[in-house]
Coordinates of N, CA and C in Angstrom, one line a residue:
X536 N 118.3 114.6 93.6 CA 117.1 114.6 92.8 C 117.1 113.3 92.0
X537 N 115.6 112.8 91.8 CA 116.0 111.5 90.7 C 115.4 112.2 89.7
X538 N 116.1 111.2 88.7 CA 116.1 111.2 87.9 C 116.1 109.9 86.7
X539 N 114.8 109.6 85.4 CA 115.0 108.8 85.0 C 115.7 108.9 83.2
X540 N 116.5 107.7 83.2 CA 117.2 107.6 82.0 C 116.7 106.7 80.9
X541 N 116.3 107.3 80.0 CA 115.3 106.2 79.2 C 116.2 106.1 77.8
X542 N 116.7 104.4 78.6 CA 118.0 103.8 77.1 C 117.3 104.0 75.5
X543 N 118.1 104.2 74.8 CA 117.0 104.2 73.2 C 117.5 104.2 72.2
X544 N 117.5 102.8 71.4 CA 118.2 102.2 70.3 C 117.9 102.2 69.0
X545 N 117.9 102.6 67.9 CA 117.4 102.4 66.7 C 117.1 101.6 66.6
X546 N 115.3 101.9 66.2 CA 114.3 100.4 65.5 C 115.5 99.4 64.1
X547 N 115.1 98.7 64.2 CA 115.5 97.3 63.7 C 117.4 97.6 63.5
X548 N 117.7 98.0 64.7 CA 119.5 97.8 65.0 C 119.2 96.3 65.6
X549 N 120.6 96.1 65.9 CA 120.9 94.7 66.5 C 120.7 94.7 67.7
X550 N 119.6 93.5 68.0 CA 119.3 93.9 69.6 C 120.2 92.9 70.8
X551 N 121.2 93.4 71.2 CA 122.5 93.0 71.9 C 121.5 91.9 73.1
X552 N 122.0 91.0 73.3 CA 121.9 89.4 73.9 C 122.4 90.1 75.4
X553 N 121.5 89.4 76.6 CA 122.3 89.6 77.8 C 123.7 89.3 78.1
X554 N 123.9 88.1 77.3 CA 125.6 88.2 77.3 C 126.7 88.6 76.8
X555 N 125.5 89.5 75.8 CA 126.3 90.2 75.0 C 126.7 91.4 76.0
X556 N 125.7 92.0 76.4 CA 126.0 93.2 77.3 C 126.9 92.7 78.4
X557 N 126.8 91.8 78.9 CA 127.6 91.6 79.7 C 129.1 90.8 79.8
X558 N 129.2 91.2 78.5 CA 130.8 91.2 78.0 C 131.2 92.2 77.4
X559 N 130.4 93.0 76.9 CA 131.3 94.0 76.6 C 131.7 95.5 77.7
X560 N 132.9 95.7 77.5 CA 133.6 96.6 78.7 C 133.1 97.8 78.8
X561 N 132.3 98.5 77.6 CA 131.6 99.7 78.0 C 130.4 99.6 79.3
X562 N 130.1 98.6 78.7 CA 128.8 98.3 79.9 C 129.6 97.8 81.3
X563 N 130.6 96.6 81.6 CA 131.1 96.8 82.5 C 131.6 98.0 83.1
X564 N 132.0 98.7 82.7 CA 132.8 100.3 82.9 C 131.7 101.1 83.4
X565 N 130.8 101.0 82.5 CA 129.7 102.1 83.1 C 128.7 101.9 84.3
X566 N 128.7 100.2 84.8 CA 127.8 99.7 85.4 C 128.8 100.2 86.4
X567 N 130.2 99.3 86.8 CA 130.6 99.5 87.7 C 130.8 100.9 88.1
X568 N 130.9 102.1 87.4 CA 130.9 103.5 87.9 C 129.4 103.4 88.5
X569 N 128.6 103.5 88.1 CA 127.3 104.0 88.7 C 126.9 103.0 90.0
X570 N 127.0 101.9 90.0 CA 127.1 101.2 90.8 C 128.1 101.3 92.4
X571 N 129.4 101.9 91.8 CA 130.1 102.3 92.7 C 129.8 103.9 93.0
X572 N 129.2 104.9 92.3 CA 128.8 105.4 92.9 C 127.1 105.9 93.8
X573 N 126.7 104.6 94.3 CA 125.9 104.3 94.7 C 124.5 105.3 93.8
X574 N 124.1 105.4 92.8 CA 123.0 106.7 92.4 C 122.0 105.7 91.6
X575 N 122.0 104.7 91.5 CA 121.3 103.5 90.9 C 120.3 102.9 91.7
X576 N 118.7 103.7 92.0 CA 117.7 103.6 92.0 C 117.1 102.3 91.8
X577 N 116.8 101.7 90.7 CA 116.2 100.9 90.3 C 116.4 101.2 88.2
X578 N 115.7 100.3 87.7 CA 116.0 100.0 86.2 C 115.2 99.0 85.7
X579 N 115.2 98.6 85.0 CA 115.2 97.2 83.6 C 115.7 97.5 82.6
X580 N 115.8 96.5 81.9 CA 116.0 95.9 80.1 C 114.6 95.7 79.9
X581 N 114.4 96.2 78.4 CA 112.4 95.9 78.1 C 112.8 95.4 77.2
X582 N 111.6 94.9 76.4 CA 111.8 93.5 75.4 C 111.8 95.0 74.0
X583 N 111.8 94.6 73.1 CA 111.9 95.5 71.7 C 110.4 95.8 71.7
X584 N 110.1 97.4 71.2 CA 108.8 97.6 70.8 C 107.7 97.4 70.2
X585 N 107.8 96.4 69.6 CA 107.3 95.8 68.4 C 106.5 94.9 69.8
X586 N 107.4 94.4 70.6 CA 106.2 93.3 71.9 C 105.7 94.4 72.5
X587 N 105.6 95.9 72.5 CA 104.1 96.6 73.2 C 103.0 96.5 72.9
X588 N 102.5 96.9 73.8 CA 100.9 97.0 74.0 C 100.7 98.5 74.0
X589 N 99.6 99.0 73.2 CA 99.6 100.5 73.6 C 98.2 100.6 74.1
X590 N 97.4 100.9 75.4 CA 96.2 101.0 76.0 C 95.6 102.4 75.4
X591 N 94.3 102.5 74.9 CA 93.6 104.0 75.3 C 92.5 104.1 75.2
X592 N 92.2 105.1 75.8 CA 90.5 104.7 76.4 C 89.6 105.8 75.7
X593 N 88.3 105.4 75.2 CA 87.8 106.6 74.7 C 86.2 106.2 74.9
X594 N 85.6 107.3 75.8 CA 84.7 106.7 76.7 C 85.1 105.4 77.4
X595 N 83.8 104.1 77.2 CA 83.8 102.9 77.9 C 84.7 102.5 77.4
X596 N 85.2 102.7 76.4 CA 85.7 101.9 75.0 C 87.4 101.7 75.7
X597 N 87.8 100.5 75.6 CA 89.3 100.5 76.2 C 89.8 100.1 74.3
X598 N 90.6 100.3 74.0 CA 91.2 100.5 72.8 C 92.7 99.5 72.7
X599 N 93.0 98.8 72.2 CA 94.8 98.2 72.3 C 95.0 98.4 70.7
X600 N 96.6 98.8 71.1 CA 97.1 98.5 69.7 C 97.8 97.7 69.9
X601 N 98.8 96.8 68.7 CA 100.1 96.5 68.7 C 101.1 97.3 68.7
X602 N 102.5 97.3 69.7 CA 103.6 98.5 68.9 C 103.2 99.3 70.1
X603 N 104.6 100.4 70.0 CA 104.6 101.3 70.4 C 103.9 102.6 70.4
X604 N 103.7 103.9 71.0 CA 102.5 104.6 71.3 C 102.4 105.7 70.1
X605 N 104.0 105.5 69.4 CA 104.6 106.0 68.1 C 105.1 105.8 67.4
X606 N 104.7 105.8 65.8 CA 106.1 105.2 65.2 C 107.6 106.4 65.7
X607 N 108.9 105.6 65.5 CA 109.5 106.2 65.9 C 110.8 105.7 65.4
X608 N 111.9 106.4 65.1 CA 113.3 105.9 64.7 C 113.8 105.0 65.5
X609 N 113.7 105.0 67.1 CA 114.3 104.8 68.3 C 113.1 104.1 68.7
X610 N 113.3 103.2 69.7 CA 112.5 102.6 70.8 C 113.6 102.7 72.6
X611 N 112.7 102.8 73.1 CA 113.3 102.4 74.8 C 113.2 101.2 75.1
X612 N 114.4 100.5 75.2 CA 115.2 99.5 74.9 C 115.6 99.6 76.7
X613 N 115.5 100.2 77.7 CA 115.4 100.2 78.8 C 115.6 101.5 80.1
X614 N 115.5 101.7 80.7 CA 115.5 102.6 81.8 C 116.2 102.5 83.0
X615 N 117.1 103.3 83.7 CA 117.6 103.7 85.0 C 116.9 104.7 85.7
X616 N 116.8 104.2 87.1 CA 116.6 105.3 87.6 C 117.6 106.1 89.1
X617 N 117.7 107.0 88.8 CA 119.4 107.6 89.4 C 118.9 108.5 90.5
X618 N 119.7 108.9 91.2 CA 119.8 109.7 92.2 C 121.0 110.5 92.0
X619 N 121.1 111.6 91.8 CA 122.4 112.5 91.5 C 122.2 113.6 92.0
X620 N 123.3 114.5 92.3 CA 122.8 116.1 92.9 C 122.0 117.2 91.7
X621 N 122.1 117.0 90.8 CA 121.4 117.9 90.0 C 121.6 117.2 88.1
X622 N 120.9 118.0 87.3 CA 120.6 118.0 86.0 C 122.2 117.8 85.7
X623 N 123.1 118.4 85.8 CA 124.2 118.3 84.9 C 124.6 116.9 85.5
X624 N 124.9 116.8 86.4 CA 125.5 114.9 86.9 C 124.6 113.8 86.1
X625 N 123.4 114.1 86.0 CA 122.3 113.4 85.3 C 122.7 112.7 83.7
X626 N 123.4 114.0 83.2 CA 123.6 114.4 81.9 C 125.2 113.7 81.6
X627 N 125.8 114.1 82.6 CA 127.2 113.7 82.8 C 127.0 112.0 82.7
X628 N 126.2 111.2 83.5 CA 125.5 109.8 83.5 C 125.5 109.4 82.4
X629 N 124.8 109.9 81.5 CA 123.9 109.6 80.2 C 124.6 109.9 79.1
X630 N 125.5 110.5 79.0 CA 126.9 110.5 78.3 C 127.7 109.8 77.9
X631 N 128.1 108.7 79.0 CA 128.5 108.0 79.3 C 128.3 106.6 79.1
X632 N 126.7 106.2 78.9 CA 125.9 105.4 78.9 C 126.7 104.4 77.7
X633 N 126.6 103.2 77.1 CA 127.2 102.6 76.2 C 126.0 103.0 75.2
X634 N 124.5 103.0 75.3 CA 124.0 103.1 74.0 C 124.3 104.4 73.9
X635 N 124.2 105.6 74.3 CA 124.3 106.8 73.4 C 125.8 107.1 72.9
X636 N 127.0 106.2 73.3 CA 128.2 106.0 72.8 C 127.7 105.2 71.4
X637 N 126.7 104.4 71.3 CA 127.1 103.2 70.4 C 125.7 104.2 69.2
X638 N 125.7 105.2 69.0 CA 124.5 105.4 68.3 C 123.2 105.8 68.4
X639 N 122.7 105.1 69.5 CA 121.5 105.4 70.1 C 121.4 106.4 70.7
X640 N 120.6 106.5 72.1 CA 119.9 107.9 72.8 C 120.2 107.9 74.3
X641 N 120.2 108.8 75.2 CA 119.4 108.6 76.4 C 118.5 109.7 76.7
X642 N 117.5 109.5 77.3 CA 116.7 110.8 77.3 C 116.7 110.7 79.1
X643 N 117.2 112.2 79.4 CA 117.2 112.5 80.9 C 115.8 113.2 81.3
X644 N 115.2 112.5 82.1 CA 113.9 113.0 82.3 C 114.1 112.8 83.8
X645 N 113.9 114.2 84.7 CA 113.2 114.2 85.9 C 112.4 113.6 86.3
X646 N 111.9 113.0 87.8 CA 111.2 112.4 88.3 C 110.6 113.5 89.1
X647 N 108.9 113.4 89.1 CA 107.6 114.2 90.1 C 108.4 113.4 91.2
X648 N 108.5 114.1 92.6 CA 108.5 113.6 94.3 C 107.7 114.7 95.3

């Protein structure tokens, strides 16, 4: 089953540098498990909230905001998308993750197929 993991970091925390991530050993540790166990779908890193666009349509009327679609403690700061045998392995994942070790979130959300 896939499954998507939506990374999520406290608004105005420190937003870690690609080299940052990729020196520190949690993230190596956790890349290379998921990676070695082949369940890594697809993903990104997204820019901070604050660079969204939020679209909405009311009638003809197309509507933008700046920002995210909510104010919110947390933003999604990025997403995996996994393949695992069920909800607990999912969770097991996302446990593990370095932002919800470091303070932040992951939200396990199933994928429609």
């Amino acid at each position: 089953m896939k499954y998507v993991l939506f990374i999520c970091t406290p608004v105005g925390g420190e937003e870690p540098g690609t080299a940052e991530i990729a020196g520190d050993p949690r993230f190596a540790s956790y890349v290379r498990e998921v990676r070695g166990r082949d369940v890594v779908r697809g993903g990104a890193r997204l820019r901070p909230g604050a660079d969204a666009t939020t679209v909405r349509v009311s009638g003809d009327e197309v509507l933008l905001s700046d920002g995210p679609f909510a104010a919110t403690e947390e933003y999604i700061a990025g997403f995996d998308v996994v393949e695992v045998a069920d909800l607990d392995e999912a969770i097991a994942l996302a446990s593990r993750h370095p932002a919800a070790l470091a303070g932040g979130s992951v939200e396990v959300r199933p994928v429609w197929e």
